[in-house]
Coordinates of C-alpha atoms and ligand atoms in Angstrom, one line a residue:
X359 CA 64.6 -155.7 -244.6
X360 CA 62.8 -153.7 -241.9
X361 CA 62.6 -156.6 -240.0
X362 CA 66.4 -157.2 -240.2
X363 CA 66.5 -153.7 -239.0
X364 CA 64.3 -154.2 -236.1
X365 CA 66.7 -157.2 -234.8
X366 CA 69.2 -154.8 -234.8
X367 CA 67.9 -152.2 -233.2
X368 CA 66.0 -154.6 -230.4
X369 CA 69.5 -155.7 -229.8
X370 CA 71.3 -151.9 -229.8
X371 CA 73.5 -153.1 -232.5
X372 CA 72.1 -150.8 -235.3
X373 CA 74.4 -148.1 -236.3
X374 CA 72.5 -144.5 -235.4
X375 CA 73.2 -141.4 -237.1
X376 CA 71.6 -137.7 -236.2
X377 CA 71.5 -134.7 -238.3
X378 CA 71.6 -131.7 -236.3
X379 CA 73.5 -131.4 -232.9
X380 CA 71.3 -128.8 -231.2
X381 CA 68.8 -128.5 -228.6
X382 CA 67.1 -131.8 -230.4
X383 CA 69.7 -133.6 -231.4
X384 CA 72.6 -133.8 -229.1
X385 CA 70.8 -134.6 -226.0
X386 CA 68.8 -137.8 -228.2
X387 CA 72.2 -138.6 -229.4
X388 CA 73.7 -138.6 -226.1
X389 CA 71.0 -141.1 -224.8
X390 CA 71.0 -143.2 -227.4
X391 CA 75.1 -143.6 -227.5
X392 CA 74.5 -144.5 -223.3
X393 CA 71.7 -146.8 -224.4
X394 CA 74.5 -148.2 -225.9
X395 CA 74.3 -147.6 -229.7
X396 CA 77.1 -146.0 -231.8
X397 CA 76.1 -142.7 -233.0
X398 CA 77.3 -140.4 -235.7
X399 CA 76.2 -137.0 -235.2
X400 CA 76.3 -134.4 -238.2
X401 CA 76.7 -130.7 -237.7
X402 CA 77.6 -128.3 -240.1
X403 CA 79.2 -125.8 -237.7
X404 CA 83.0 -127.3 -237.5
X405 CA 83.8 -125.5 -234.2
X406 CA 80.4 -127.3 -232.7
X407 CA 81.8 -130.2 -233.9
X408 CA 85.2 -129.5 -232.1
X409 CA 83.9 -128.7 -229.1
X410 CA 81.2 -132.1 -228.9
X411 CA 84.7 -134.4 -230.1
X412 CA 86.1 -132.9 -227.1
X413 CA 83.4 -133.8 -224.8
X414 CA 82.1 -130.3 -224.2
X415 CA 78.9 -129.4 -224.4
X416 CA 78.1 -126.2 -226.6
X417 CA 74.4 -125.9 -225.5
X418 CA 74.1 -122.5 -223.3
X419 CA 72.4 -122.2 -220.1
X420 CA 71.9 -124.9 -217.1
X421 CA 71.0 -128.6 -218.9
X422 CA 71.3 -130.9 -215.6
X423 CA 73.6 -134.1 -216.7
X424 CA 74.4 -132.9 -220.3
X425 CA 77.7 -132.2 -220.4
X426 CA 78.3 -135.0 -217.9
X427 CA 76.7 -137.5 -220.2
X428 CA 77.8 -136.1 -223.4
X429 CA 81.5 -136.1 -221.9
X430 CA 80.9 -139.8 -220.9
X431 CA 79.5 -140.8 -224.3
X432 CA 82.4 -139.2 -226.4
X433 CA 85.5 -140.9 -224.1
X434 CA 83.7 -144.1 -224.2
X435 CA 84.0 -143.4 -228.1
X436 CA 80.0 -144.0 -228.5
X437 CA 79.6 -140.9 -229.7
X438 CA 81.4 -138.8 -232.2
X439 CA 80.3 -135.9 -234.4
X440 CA 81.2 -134.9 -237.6
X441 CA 81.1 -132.4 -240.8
X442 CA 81.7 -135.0 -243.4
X443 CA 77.7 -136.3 -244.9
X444 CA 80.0 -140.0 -246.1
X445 CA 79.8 -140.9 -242.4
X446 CA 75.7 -140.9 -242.7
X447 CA 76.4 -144.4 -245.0
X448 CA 77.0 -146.5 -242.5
X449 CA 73.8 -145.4 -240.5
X450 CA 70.7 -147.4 -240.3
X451 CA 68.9 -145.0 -238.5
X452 CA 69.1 -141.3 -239.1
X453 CA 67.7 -138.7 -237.0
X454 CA 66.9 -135.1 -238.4
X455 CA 66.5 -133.0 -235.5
X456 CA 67.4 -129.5 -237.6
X457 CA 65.7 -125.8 -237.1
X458 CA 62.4 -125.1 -238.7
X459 CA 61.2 -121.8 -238.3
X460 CA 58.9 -119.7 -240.0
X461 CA 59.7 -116.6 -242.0
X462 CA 58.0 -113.1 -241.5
X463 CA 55.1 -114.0 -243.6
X464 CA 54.7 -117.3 -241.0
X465 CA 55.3 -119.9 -243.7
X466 CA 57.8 -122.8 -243.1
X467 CA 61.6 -122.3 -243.9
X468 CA 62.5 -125.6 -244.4
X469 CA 65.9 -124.9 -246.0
X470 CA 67.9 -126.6 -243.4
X471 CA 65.4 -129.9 -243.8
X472 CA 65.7 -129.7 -247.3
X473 CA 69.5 -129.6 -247.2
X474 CA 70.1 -132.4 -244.3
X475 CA 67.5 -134.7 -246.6
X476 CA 69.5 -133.6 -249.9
X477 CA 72.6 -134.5 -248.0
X478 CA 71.5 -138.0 -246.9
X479 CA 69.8 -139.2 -249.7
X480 CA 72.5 -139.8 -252.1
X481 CA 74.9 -141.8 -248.8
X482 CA 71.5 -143.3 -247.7
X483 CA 72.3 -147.0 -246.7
X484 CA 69.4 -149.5 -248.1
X485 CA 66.3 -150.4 -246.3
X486 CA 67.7 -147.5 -243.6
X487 CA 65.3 -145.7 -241.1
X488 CA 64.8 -142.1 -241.2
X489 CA 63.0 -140.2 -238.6
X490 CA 62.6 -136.2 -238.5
X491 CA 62.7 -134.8 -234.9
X492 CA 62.1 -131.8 -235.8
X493 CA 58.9 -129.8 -235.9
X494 CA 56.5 -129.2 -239.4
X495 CA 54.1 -128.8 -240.9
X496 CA 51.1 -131.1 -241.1
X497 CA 51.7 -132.7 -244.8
X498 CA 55.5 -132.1 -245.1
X499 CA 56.8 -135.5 -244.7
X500 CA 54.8 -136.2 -247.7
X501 CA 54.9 -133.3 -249.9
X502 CA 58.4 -132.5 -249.0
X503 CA 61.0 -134.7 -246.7
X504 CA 59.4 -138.1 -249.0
X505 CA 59.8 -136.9 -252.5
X506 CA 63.6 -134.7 -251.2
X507 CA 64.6 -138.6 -250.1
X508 CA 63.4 -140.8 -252.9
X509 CA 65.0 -138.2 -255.4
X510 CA 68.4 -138.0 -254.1
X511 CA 68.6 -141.4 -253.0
X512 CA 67.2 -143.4 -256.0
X513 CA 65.1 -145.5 -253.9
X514 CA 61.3 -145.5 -252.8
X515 CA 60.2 -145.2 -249.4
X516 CA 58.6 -148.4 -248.0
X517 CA 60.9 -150.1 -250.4
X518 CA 64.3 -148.6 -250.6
X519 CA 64.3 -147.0 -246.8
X520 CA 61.4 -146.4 -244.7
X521 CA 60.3 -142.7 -243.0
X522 CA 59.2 -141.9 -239.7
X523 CA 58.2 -138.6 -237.7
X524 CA 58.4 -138.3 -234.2
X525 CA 58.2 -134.8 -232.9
X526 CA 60.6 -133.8 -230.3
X527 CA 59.0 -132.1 -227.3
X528 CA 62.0 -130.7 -225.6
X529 CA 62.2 -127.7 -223.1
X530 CA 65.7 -125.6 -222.5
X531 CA 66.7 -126.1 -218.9
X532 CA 64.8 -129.9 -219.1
X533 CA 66.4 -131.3 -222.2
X534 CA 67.7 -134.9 -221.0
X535 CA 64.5 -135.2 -218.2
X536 CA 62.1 -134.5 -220.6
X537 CA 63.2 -136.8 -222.9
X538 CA 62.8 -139.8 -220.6
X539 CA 59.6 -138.6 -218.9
X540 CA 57.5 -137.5 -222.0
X541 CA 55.5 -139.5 -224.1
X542 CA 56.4 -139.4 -227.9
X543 CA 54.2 -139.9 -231.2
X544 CA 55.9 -142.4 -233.4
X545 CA 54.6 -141.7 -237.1
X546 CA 55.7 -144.2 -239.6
X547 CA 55.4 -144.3 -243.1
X548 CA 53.9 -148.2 -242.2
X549 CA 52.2 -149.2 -239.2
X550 CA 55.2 -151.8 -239.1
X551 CA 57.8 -148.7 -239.7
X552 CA 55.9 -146.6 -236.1
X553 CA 56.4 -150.3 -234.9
X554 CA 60.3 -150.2 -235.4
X555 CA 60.2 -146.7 -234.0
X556 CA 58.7 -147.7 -230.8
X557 CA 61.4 -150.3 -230.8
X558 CA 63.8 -147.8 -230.8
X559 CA 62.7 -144.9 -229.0
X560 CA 61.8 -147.5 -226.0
X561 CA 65.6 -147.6 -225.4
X562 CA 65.4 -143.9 -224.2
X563 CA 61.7 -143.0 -223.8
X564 CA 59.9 -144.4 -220.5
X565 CA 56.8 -142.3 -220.9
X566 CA 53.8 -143.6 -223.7
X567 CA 55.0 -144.2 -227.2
X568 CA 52.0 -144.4 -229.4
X569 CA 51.9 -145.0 -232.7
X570 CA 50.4 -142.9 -236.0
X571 CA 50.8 -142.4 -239.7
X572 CA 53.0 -139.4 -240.7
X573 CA 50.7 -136.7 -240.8
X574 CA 48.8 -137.8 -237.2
X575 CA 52.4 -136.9 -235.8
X576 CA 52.8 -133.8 -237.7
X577 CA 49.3 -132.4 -236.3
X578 CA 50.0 -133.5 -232.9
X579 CA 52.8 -131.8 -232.1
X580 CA 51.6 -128.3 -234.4
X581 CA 48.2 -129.1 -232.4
X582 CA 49.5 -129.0 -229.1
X583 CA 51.8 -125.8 -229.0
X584 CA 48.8 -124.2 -231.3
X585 CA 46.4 -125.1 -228.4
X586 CA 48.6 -123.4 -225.7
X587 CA 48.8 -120.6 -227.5
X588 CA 45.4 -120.0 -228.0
X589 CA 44.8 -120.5 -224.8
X590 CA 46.9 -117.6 -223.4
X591 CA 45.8 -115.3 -226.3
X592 CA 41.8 -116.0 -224.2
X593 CA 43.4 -115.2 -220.8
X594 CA 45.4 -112.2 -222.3
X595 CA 41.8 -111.1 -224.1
X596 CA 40.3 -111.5 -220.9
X597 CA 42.6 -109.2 -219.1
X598 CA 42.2 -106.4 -221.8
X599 CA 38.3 -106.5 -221.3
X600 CA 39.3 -106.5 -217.3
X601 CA 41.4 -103.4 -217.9
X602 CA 38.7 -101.8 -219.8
X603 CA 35.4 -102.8 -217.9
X604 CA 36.9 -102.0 -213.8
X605 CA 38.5 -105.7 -213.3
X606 CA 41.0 -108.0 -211.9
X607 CA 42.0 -110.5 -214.1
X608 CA 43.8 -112.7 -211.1
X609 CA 40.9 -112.7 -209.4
X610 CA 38.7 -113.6 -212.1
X611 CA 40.8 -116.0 -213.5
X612 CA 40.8 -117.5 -210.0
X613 CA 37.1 -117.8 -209.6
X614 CA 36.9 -119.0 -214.0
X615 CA 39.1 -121.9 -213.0
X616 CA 37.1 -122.9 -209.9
X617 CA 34.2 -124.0 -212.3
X618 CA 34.7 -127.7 -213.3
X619 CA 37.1 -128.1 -216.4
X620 CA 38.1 -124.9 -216.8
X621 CA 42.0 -124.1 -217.0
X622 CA 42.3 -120.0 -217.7
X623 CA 45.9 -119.6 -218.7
X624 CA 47.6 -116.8 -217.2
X625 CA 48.0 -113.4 -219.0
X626 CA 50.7 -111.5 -219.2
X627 CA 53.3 -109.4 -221.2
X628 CA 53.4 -111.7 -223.9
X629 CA 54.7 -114.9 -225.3
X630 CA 58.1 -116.3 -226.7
X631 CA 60.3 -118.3 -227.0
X632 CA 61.2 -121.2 -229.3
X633 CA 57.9 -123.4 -229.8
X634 CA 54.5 -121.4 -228.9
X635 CA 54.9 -118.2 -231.3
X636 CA 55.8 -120.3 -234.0
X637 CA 54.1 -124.1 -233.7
X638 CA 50.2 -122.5 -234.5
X639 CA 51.8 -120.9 -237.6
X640 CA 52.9 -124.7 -239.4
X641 CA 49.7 -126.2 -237.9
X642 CA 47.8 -123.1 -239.9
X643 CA 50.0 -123.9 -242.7
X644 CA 49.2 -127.9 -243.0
X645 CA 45.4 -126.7 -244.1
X646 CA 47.4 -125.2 -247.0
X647 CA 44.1 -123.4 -249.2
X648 CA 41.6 -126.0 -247.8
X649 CA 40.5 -125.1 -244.7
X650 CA 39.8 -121.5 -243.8
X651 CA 42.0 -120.6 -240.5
X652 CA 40.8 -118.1 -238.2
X653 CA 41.0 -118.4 -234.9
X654 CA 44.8 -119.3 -235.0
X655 CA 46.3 -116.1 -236.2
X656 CA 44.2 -114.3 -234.4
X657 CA 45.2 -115.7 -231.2
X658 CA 49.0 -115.1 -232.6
X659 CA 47.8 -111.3 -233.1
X660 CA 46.5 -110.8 -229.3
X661 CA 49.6 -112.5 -227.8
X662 CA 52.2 -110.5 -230.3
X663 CA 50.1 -107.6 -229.3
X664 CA 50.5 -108.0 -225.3
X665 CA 54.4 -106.4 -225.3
X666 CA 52.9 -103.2 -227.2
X667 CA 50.2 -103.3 -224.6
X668 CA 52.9 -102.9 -221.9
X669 CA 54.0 -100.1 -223.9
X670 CA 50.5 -98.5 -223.5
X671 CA 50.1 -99.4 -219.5
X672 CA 53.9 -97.3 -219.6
X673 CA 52.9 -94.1 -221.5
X674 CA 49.5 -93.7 -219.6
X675 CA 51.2 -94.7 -216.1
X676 CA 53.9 -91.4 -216.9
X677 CA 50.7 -89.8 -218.4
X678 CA 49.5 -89.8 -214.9
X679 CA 52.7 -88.3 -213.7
X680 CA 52.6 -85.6 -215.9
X681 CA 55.7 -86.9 -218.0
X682 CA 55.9 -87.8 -221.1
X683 CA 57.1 -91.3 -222.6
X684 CA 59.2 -89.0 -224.6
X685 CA 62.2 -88.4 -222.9
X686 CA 61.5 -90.7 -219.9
X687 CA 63.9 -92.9 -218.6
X688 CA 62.4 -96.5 -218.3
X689 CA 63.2 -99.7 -216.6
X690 CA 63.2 -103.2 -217.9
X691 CA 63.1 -106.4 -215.3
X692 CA 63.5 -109.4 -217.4
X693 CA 64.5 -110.4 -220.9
X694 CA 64.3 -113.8 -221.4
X695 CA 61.1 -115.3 -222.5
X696 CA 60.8 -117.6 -219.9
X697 CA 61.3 -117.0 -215.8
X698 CA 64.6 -118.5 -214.6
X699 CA 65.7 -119.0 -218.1
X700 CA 68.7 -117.5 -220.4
X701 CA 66.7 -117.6 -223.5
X702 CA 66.4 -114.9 -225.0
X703 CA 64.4 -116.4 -228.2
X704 CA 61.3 -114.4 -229.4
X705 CA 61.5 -112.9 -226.2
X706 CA 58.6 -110.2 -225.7
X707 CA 60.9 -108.0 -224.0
X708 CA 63.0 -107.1 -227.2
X709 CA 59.2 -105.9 -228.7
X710 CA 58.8 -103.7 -225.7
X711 CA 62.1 -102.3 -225.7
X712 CA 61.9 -101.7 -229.3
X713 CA 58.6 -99.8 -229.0
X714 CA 59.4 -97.2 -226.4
X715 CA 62.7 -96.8 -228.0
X716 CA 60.3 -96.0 -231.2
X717 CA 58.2 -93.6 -228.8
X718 CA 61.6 -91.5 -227.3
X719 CA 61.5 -93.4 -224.3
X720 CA 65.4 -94.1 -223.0
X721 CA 65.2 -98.0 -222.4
X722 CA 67.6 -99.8 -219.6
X723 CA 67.5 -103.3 -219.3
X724 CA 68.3 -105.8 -216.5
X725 CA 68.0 -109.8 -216.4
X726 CA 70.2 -112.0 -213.6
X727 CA 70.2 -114.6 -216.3
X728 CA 71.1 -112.6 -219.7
X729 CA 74.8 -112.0 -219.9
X730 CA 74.7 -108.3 -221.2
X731 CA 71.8 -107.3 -218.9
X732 CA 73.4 -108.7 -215.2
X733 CA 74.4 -106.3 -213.0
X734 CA 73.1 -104.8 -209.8
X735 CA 69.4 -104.1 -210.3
X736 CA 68.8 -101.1 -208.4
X737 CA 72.0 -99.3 -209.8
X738 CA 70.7 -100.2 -212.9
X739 CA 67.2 -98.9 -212.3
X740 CA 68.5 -95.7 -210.6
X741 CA 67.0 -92.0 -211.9
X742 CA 64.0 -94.4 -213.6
X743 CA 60.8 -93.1 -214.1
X744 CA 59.3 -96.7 -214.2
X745 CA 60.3 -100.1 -213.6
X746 CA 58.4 -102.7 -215.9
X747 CA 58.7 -106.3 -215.0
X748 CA 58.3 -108.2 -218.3
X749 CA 59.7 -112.0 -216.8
X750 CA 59.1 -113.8 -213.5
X751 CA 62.5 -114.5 -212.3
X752 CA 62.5 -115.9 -208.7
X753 CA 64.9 -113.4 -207.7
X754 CA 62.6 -110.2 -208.5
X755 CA 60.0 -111.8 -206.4
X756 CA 62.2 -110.7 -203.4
X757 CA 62.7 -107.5 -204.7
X758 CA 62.5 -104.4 -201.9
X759 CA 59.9 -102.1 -202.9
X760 CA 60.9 -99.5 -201.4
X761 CA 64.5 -99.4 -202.4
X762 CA 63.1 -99.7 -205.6
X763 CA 61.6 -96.5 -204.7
X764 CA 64.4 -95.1 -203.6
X765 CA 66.1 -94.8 -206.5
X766 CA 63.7 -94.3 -209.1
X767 CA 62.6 -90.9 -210.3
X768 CA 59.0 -91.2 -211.1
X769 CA 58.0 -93.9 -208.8
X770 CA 56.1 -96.4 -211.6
X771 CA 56.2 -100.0 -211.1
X772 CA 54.2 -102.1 -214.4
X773 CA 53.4 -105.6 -213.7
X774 CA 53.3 -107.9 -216.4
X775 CA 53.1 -111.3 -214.8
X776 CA 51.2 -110.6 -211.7
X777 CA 54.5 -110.8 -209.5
X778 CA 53.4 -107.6 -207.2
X779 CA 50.4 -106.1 -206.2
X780 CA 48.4 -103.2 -205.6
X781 CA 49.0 -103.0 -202.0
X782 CA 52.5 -103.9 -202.0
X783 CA 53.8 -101.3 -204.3
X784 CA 51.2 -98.7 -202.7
X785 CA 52.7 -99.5 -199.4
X786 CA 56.7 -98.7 -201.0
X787 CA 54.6 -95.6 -202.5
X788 CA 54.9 -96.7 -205.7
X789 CA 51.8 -96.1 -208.5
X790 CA 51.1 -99.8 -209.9
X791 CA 50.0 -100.7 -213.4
X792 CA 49.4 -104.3 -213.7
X793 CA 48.3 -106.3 -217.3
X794 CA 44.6 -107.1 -216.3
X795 CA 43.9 -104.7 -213.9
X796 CA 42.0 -101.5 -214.8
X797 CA 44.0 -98.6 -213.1
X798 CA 40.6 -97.2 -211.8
X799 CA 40.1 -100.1 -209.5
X800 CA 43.4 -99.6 -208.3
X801 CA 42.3 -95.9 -206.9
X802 CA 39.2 -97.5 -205.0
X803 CA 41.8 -100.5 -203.7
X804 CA 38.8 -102.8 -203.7
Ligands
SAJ960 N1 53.1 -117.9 -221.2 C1 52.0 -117.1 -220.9 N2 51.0 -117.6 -220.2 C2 50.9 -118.9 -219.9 C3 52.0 -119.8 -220.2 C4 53.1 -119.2 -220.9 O1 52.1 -115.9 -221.1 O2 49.9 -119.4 -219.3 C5 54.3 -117.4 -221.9 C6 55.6 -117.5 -221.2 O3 55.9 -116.4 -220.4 C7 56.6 -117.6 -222.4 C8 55.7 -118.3 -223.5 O4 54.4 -118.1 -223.1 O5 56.9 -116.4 -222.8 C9 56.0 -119.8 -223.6 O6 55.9 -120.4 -222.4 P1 55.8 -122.0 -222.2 O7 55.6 -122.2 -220.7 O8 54.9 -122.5 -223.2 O9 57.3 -122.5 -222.5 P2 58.0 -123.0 -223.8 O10 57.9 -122.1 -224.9 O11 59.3 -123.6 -223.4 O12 57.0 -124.2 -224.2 C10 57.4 -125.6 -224.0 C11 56.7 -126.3 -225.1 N3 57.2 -127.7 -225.1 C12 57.5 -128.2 -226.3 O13 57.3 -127.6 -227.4 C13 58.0 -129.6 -226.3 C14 55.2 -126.4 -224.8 O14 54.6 -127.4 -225.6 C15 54.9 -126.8 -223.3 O15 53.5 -126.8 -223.1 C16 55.6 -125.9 -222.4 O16 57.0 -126.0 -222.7 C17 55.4 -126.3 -221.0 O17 54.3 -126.9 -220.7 O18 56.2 -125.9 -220.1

């Protein structure tokens, strides 16, 4: 059967479904209807599926040749979506490309995985290919997706259909170039089943397609966003001892990564977003009560800790002025989680803004790429008693200084991502607070 399968998809002839029209799965459903399959896509929301049938996109934010492909796709009729789980019988491959986040106790909430595998399994077409997209945790296509499947659908995997896992590793703002130009871990429940996948995903993929078993593409992917992660939480611990013992973290980090094979990440006012803050947390997860995980959460704990640590660098920077956080009017440059990004997700911003709310503070928010937080910046910042700059947005690079001066109250500017500097904001007469650098070393300017 899988080898019937494998003509078909060699030849772009098998009939593709995906679960899950989102960041994942529209843009791999787009490519794979221009590739030329025909592909069913499944979405529970019906106005999604509206919009899609009427070839616009309903993905936020700037995707470079989305909605032009996805428009293309759906008038040459290769693409359709749909609410109705009978149109996943026809499919011999499915793609489940559905949300899996964690919940405030950081363990998997795989209800919408559970319900897109309870949906397909009793429509599941014999000796059909299923592949989850989406990200989990080491051991859940085994424990979890295999069982769900075989249950519903009557059949056993390897026999009846055959089960894959091949992370996504998209990025907002890169979601069709990223999924030509990065390589992909093709985990199948057979070495022949990773070997169909590569088959497949070659039609879209022209980066490295290697094959694994299931739970070698489930660590991967955890692994990878769990190493990042810990890597900032060093940099960010590194800044705090700066801070603390009279340094510069910029400059040590520069001087660190000078030494051969050393990469310092950079530090900062924390980290969000959709992967990083919760990839370590499946990863920690997969060792289930086996292995003893340490050094994971506490990385999570240092960078949830950074936007409460701009709260601190606020308070003692008003200290200084002789006002209290209490009562003062403060700033905020950037909401997003990411420079030059709309997405707002686990942004470190909304913990800031919570926190000084907490500590009486009055909170005003601006971001150029937020809807509710556009607006002129310097209106917005006027009768301030600090400005904090919580994302790197190109535009505040260019920002005046001394405007900025001009219209704050307390002249405060905190840095949290290194886009001033000491001397800049001292020249607009402004007192500078910066994430890594101790506030005494700022007096002696050295
Ligand atoms: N951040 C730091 N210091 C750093 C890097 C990032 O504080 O050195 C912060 C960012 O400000 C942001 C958060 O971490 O708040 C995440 O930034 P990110 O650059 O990791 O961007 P993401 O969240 O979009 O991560 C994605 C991930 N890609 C996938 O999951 C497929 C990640 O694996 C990539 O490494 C990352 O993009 C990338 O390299 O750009």
């Amino acid at each position: 059967m899988l080898q019937v399968l494998a003509g078909k998809i060699e030849r772009a002839e098998a009939n593709l479904a995906v679960i899950g029209l989102g960041y994942v799965g529209l843009p791999v459903a787009c490519v794979f209807a221009r590739a030329g399959f025909r592909v069913t896509g499944l979405e529970i929301k019906p106005a999604r599926v509206d919009m899609i049938n009427a070839g616009r996109c309903p993905i936020d934010g700037e995707e470079p040749g989305l909605p032009e492909l996805l428009a293309e796709v759906v008038a040459a009729r290769r693409l359709r979506a749909s609410g109705d789980d009978q149109d996943l019988a026809e499919a011999d491959v499915i793609l489940i490309g559905v949300e899996t986040p964690v919940d405030d106790r950081h363990r998997p909430q795989y209800t919408a995985l559970s319900a897109a595998c309870r949906s397909l399994g009793p429509v599941l077409k014999e000796g059909a290919l299923v592949v989850v997209e989406s990200t989990v945790a080491p051991g859940t296509m085994d424990r979890l997706v295999r069982p769900l499947l075989e249950e519903t659908s009557g059949r056993r995997v390897n026999q009846g259909f055959y089960l894959g896992a091949c992370p996504e590793r998209v990025m907002p703002g890169k979601l069709l170039a990223n999924l030509r130009a990065m390589s992909r871990v093709c985990g199948g429940s057979t070495p022949e089943t990773a070997g169909v996948m590569i088959a497949l995903y070659r039609h879209i993929v022209a980066a490295d397609l290697d094959p694994a078993d299931l739970v070698t593409a489930e660590l991967v992917k955890t692994a990878e966003n769990a190493y990042r992660d810990v890597q900032i939480a060093f940099a960010n611990e590194v800044a705090l001892i700066c801070e603390a013992a009279g340094g510069d973290v910029w400059l040590v980090r520069e001087l660190v990564n000078k030494s051969p094979s050393r990469q310092m990440h950079l530090p900062g006012a924390g980290v969000g977003g959709h992967c990083i803050p919760k990839d370590p947390w499946l990863l920690a997860y997969g060792a289930r009560d086996e292995a003893e995980v340490r050094l994971i959460p506490a990385a999570r704990a240092v960078n949830a800790g950074m936007p409460l640590h701009m709260a601190q660098l606020v308070a003692a920077a008003l200290g200084e002025a002789g006002r209290p956080l209490a009562g003062a009017r403060v700033g905020i440059l950037g909401y997003s989680y990411l420079e030059d990004s709309d997405d707002i997700r686990n942004s470190p911003s909304e913990v800031l803004v919570a926190r000084l709310r907490q500590l009486g503070a009055q909170v005003v928010v601006h971001d150029p790429w937020v809807r509710e937080y556009r607006g002129e910046l310097l209106d917005r910042l006027r009768g301030c008693d600090a400005a904090v700059l919580m994302v790197a947005h190109r535009t505040y690079r260019d920002l005046d200084l001394a405007a900025l001066k001009s219209v704050l109250r307390t002249p405060i500017l905190v840095d949290g991502r290194h886009v001033f500097s000491h001397q800049g904001a001292g020249r607009a007469g402004l007192s500078y607070y910066a994430v890594g650098v101790a506030p005494a070393r700022d007096d002696k300017g050295l």
